[in-house]
XYZ file of N, CA and C in Angstrom:
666
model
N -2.292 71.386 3.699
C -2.714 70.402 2.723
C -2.881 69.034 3.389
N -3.873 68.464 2.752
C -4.135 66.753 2.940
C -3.728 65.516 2.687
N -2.963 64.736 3.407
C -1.901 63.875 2.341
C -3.203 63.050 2.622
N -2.641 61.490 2.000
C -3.291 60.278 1.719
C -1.832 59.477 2.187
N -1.221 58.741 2.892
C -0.177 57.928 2.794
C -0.558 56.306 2.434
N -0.600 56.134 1.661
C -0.822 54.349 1.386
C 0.450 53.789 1.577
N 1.029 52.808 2.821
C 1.737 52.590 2.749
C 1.959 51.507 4.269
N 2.436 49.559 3.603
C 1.770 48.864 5.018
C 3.294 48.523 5.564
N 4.426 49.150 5.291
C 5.582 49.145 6.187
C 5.638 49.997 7.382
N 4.687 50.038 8.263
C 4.203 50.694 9.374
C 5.685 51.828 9.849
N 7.051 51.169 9.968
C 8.213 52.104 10.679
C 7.843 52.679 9.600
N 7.731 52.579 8.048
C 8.321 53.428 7.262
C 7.479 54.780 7.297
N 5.996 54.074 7.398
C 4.737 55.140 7.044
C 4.766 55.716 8.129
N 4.985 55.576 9.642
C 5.185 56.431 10.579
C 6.071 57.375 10.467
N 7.243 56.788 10.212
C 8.387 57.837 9.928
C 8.201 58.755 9.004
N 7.594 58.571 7.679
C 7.645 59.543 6.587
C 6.011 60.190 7.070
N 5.295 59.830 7.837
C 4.131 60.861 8.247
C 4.759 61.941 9.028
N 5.313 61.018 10.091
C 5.943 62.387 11.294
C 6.441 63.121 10.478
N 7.509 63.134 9.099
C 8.506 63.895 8.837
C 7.913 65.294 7.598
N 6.485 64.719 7.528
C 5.636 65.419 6.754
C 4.975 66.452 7.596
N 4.491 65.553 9.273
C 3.657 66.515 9.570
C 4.399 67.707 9.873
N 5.312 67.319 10.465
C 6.641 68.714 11.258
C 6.938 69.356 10.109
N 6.683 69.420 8.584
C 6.565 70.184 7.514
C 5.198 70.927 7.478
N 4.364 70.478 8.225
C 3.074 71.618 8.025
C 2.109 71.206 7.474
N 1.933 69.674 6.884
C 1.076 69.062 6.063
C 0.357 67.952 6.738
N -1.278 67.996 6.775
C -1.879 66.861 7.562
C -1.733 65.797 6.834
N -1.496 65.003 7.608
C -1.117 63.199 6.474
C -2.079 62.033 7.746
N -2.842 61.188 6.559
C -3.508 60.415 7.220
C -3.048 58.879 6.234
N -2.885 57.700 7.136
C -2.474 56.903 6.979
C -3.399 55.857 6.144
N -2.917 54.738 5.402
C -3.615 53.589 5.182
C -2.499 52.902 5.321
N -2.873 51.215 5.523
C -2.065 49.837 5.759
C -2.379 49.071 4.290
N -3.238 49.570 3.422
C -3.700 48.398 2.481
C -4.204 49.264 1.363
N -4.242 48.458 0.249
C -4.783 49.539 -0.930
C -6.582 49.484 -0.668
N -7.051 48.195 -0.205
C -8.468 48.481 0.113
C -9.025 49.708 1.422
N -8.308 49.613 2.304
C -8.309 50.814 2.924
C -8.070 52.277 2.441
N -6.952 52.324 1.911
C -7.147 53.283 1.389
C -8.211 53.934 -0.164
N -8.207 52.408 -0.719
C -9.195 53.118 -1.409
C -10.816 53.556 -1.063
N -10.798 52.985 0.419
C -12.407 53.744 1.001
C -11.963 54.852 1.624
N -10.737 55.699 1.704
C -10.492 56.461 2.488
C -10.578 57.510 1.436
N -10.015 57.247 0.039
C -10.140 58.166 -1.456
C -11.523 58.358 -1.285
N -12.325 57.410 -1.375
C -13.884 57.499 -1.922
C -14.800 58.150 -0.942
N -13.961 58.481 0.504
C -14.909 58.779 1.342
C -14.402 60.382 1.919
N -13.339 60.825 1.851
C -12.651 61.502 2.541
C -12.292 62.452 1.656
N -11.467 63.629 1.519
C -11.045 64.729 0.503
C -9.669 65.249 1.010
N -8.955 64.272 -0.024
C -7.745 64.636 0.396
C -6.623 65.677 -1.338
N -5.819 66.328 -0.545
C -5.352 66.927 -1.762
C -3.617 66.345 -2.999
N -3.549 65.121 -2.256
C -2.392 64.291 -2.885
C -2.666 62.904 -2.220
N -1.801 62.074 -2.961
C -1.852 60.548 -2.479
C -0.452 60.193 -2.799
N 0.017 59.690 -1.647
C 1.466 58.880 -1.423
C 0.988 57.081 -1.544
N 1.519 56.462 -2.708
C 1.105 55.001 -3.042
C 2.237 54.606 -3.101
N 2.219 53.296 -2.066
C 3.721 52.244 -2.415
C 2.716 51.379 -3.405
N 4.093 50.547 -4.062
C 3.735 49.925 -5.111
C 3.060 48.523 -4.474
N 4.361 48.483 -3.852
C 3.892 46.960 -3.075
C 3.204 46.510 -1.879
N 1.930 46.523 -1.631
C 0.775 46.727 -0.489
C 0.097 45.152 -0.867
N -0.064 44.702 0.410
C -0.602 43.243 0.734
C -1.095 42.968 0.035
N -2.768 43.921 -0.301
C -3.658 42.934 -1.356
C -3.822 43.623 -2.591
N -2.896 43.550 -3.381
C -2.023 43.822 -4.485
C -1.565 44.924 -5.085
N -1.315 44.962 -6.224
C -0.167 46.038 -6.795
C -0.931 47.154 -6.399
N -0.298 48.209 -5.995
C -0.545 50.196 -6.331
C -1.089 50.333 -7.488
N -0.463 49.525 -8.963
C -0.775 49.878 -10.052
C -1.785 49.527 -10.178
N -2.813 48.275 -9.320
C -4.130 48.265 -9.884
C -4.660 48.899 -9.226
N -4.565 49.361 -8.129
C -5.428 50.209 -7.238
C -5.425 51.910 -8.141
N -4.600 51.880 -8.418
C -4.116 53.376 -9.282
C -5.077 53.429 -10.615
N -4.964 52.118 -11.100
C -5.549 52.353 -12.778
C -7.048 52.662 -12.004
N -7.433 51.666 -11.211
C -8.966 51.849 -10.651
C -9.121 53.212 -10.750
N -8.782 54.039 -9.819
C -9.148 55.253 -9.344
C -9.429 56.127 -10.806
N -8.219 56.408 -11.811
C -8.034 57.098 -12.881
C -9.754 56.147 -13.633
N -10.389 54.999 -13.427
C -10.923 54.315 -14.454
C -12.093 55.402 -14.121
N -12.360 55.234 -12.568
C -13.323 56.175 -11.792
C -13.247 57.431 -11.725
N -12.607 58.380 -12.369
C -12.517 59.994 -12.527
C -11.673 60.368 -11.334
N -11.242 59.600 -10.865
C -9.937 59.931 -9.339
C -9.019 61.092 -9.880
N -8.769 61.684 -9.774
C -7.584 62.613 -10.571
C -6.463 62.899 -9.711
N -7.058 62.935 -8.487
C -5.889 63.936 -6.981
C -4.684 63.399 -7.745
N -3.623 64.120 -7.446
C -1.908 64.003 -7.841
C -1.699 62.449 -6.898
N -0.990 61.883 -7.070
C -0.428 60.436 -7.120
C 0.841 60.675 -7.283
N 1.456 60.252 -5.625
C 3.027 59.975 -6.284
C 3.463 58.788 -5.601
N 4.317 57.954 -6.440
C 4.618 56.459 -6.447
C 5.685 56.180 -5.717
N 5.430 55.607 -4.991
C 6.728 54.919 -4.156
C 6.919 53.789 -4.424
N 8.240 52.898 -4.468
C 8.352 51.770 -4.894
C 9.988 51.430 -4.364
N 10.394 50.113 -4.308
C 11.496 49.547 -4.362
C 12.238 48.939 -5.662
N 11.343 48.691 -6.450
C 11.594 48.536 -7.659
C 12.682 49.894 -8.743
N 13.500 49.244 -8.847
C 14.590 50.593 -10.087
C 14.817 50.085 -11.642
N 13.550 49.419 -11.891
C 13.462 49.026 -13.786
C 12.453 50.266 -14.069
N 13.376 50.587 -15.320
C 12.425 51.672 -15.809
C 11.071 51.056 -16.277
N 10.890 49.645 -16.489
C 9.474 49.147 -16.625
C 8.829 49.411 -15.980
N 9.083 49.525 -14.676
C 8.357 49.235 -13.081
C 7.448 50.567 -13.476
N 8.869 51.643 -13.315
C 8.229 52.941 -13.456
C 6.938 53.587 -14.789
N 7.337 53.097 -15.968
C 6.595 53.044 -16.773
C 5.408 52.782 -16.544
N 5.152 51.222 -15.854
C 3.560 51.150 -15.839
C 3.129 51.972 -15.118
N 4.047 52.510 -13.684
C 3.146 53.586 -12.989
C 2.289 54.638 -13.437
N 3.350 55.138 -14.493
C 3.231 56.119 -14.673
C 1.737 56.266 -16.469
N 2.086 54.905 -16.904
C 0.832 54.238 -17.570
C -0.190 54.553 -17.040
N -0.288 54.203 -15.810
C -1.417 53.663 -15.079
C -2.037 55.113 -14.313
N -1.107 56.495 -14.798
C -2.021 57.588 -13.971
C -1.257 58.255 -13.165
N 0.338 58.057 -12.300
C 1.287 58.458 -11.186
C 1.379 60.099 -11.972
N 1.952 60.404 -11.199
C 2.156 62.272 -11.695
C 3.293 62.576 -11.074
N 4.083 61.223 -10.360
C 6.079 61.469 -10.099
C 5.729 59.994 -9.468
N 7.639 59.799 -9.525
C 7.982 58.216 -9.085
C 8.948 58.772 -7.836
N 8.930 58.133 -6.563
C 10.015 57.965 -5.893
C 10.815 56.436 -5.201
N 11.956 56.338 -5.842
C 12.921 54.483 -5.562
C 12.854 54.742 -4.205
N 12.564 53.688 -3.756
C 12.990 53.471 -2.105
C 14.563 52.992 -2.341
N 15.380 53.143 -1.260
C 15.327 54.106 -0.306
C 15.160 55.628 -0.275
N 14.620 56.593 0.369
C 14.571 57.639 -0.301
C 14.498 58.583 1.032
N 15.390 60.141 0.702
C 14.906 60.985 1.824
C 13.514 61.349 2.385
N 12.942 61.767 3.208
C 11.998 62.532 3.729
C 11.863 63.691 2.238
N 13.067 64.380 2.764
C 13.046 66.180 2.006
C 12.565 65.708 0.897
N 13.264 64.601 0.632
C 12.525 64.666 -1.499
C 11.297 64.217 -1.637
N 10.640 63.518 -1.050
C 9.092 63.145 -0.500
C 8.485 64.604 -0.717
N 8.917 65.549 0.370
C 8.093 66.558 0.074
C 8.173 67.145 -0.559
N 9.158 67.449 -1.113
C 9.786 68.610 -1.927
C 8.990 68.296 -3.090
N 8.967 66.606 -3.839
C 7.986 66.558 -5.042
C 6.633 66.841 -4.584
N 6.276 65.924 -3.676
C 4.812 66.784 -3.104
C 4.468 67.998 -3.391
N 5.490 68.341 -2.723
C 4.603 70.241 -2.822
C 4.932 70.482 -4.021
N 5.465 70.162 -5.009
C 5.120 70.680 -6.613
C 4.354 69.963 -7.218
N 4.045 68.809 -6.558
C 2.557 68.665 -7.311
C 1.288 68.687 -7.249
N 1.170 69.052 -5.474
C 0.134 69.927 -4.966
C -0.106 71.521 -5.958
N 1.204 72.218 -6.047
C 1.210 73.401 -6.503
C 0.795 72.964 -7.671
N 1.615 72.364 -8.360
C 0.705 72.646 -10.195
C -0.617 71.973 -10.282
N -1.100 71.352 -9.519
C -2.767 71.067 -9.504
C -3.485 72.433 -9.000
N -2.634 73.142 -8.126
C -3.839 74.394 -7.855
C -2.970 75.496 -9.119
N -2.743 75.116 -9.940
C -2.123 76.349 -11.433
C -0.968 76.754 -10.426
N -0.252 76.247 -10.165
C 0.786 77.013 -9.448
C 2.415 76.559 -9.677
N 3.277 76.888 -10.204
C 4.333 76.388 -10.807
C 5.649 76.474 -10.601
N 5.645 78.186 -9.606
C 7.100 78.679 -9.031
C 6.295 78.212 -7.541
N 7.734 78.073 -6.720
C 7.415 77.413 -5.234
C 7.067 78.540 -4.742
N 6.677 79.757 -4.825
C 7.154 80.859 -3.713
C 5.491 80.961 -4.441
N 4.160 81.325 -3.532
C 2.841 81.688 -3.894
C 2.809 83.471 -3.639
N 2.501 83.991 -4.082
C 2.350 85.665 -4.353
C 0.866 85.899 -4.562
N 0.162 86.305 -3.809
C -1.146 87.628 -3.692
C -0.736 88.828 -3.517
N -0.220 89.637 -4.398
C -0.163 91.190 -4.249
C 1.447 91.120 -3.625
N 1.099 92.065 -2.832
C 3.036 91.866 -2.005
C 2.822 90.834 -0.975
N 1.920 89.900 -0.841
C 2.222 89.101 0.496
C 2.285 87.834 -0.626
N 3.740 86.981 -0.037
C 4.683 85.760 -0.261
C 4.774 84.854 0.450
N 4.203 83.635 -0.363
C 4.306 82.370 0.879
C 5.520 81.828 0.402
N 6.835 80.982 0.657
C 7.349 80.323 0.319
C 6.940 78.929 0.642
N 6.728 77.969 -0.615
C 6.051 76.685 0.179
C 7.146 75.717 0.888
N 8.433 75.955 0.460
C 9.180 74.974 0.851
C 9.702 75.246 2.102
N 9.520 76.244 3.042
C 9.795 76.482 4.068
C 8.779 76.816 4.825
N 7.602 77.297 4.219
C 6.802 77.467 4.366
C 6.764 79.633 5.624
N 7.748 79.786 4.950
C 8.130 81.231 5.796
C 6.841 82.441 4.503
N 6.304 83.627 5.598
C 5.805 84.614 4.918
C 6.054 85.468 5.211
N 5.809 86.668 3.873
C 6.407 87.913 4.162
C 5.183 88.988 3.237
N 5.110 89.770 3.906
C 4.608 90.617 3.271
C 4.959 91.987 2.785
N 5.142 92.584 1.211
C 5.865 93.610 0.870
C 7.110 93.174 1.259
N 8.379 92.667 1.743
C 9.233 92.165 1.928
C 9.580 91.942 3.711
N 8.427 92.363 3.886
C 8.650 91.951 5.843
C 8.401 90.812 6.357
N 8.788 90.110 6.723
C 8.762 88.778 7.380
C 7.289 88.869 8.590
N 6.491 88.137 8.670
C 5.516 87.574 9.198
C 5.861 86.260 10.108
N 5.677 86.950 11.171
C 5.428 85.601 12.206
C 4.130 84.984 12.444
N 3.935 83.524 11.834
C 2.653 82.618 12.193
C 3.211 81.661 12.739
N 1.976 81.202 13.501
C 1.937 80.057 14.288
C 1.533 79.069 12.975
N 2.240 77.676 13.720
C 2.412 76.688 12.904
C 0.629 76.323 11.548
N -0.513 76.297 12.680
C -1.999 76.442 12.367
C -1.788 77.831 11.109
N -1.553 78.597 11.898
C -2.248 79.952 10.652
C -1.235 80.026 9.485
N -0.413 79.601 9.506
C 0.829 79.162 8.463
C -0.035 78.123 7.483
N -0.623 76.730 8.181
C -1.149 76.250 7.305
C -2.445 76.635 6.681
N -3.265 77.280 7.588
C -4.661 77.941 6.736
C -4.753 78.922 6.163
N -3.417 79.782 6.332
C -3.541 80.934 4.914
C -2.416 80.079 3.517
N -1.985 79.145 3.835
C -1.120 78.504 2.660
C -2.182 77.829 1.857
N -3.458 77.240 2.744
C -4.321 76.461 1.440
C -5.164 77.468 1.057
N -5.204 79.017 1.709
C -6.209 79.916 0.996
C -5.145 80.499 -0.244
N -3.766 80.298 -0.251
C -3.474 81.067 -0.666
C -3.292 80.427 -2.107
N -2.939 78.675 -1.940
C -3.053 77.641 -3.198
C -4.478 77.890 -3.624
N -5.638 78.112 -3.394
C -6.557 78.069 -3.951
C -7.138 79.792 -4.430
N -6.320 80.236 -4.295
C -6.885 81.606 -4.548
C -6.276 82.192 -5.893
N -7.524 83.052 -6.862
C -8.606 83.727 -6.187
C -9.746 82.595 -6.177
N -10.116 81.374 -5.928
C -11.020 80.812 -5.640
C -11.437 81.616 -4.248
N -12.779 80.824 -4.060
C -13.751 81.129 -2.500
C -13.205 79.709 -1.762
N -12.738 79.560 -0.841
C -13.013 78.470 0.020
C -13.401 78.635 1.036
N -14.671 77.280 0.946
C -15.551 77.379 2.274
C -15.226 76.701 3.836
N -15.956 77.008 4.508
C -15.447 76.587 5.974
C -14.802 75.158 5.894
N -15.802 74.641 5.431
C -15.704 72.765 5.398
C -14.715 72.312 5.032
N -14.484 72.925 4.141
C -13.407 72.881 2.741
C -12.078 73.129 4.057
N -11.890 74.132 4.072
C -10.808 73.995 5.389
C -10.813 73.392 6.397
N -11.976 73.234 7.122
C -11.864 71.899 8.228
C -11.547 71.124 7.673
N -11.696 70.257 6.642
C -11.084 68.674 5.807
C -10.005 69.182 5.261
N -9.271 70.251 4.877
C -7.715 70.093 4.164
C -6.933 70.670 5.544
N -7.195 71.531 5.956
C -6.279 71.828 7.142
C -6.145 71.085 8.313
N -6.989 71.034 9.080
C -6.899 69.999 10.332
C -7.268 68.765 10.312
N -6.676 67.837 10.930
C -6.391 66.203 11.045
C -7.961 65.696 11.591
N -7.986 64.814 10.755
C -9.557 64.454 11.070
C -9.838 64.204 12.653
N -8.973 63.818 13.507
C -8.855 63.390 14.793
C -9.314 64.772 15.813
N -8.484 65.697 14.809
C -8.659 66.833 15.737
C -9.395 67.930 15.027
N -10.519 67.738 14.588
C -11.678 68.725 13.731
C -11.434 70.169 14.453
N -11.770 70.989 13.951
C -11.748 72.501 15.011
C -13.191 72.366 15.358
N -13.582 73.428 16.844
C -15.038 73.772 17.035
C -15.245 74.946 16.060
N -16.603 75.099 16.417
C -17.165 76.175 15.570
C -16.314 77.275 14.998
N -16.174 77.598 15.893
C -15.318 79.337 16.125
C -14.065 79.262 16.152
N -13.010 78.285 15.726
C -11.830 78.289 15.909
C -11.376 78.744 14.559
N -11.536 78.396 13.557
C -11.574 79.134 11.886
C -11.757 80.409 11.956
N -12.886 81.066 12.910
C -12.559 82.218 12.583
C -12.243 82.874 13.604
N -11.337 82.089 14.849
C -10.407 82.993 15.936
C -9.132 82.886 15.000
N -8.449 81.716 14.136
C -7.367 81.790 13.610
C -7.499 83.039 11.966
N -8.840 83.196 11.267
C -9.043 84.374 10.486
C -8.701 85.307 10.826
N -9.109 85.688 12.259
C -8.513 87.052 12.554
C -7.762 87.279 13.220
N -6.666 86.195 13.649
C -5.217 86.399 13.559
C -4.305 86.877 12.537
N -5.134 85.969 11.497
C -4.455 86.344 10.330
C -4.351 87.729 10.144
N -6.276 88.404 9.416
C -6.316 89.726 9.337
C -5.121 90.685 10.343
N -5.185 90.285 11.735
C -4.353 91.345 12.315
C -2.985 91.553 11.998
N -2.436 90.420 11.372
C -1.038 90.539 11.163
C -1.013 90.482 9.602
N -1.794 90.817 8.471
C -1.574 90.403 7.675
C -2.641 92.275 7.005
N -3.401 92.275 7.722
C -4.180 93.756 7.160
C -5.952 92.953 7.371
N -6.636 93.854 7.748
C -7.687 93.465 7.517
C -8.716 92.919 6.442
N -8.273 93.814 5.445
C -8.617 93.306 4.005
C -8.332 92.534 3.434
N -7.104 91.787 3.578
C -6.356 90.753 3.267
C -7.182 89.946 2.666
N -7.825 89.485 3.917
C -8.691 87.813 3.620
C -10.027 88.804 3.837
N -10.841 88.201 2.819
C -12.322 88.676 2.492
C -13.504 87.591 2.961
N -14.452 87.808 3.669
C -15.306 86.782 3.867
C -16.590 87.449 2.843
N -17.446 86.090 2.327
C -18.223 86.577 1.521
C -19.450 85.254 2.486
N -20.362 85.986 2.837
C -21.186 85.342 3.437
C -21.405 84.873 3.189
N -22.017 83.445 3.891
C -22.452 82.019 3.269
C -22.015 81.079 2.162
N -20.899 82.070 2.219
C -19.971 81.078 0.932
C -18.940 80.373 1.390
N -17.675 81.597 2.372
C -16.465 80.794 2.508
C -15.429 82.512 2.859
N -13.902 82.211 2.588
C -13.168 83.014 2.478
C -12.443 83.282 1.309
N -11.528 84.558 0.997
C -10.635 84.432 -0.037
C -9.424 85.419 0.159
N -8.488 84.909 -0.389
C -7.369 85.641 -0.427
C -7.332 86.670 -1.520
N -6.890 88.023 -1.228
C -7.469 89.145 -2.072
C -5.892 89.468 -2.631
N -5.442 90.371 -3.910
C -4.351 90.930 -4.024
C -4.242 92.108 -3.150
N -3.215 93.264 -3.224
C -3.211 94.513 -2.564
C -4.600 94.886 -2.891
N -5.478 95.020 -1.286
C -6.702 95.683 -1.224
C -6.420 97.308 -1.314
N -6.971 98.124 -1.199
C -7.437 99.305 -1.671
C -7.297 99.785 -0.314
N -6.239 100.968 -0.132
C -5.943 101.469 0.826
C -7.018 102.146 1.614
């Protein structure tokens, strides 16, 4: 998945990126709410991390903006502020969770990934296609109850086929949510890590439908 971090306390936003990425999740930074709001309007990301308090002004107006403009992605609020007013307008203004600074890493993500999950209809942490089980919070898989070894990459590109499925997702669509804009894949690297997958996962597993994209299938047909 794709974070958004809005956030211009540079130790802080470094620290809570690193502690995201070593969770499995690409996170790309902003210093300012105007930055980041060309980074919303230009880029496709699947959550947004907003501090309240950013140089050229409140989160909350940058927030109402987005919601004024059909913005929807999940929004979760960071702030130093602990008046339930504070929180209120956030949450007025469009937020979909609040987190008080000071605050752990773990709980950063931990709300994250449930509100990544219930934007793709998804509500228990553990994702299920047939007998194969992602757990998101550890991000460990198993299939029929056997444990699956992935590399850190194929861990994350069958986790966003597996949030979006039975949707189709297309190549693109995974180059922009899975890998860090810095480090795009070449051509053929999507589908050297596809059929890693297939091999450890069954061939049928993941379905390609030409010129469309991929999908995650339930128990295919022996």
């Amino acid at each position: 998945m794709k974070i958004l971090l809005i956030e211009d306390d540079a130790a802080l936003a470094d620290a809570l990126a690193a502690a995201l990425g070593d969770a499995g999740l690409v996170v790309e930074t902003a210093r300012s709410g105007e930055a980041g709001d060309y980074l919303i309007r230009t880029e496709r990301y699947d959550a947004v991390i907003l501090d309240i308090g950013l140089p050229d002004g409140s989160g909350i107006r940058w927030l109402e903006q987005w919601r004024a403009d059909g913005i929807d992605l999940p929004v979760l609020v960071l702030t130093a502020r602990e008046r339930w007013s504070d929180k209120a307008a956030g949450f007025s203004a469009g937020a979909d969770d609040y987190v008080t600074k000071p605050f752990e890493s773990a709980e950063v993500l931990f709300r994250l990934r449930a509100l990544m999950r219930r934007s793709h209809g998804h509500a228990h942490p553990v994702l299920s296609c047939g007998a194969l089980r992602y757990d998101t919070h550890v991000g460990s898989v198993t299939l029929a109850g056997r444990p699956i070894a992935l590399t850190a990459q194929e861990s994350k590109l069958l986790g966003y086929l597996m949030h979006a499925a039975p949707r189709i997702v297309t190549r693109s669509e995974l180059a922009e949510h899975v890998y860090d804009r810095d480090h795009e894949p070449d051509s053929n690297v999507i589908d050297v890590q596809i059929s890693r997958l297939r091999k450890k996962l069954g061939s049928a597993r993941i379905v390609t439908l030409r010129g469309r994209g991929y999908r995650v299938v339930d128990d295919p047909e022996p």
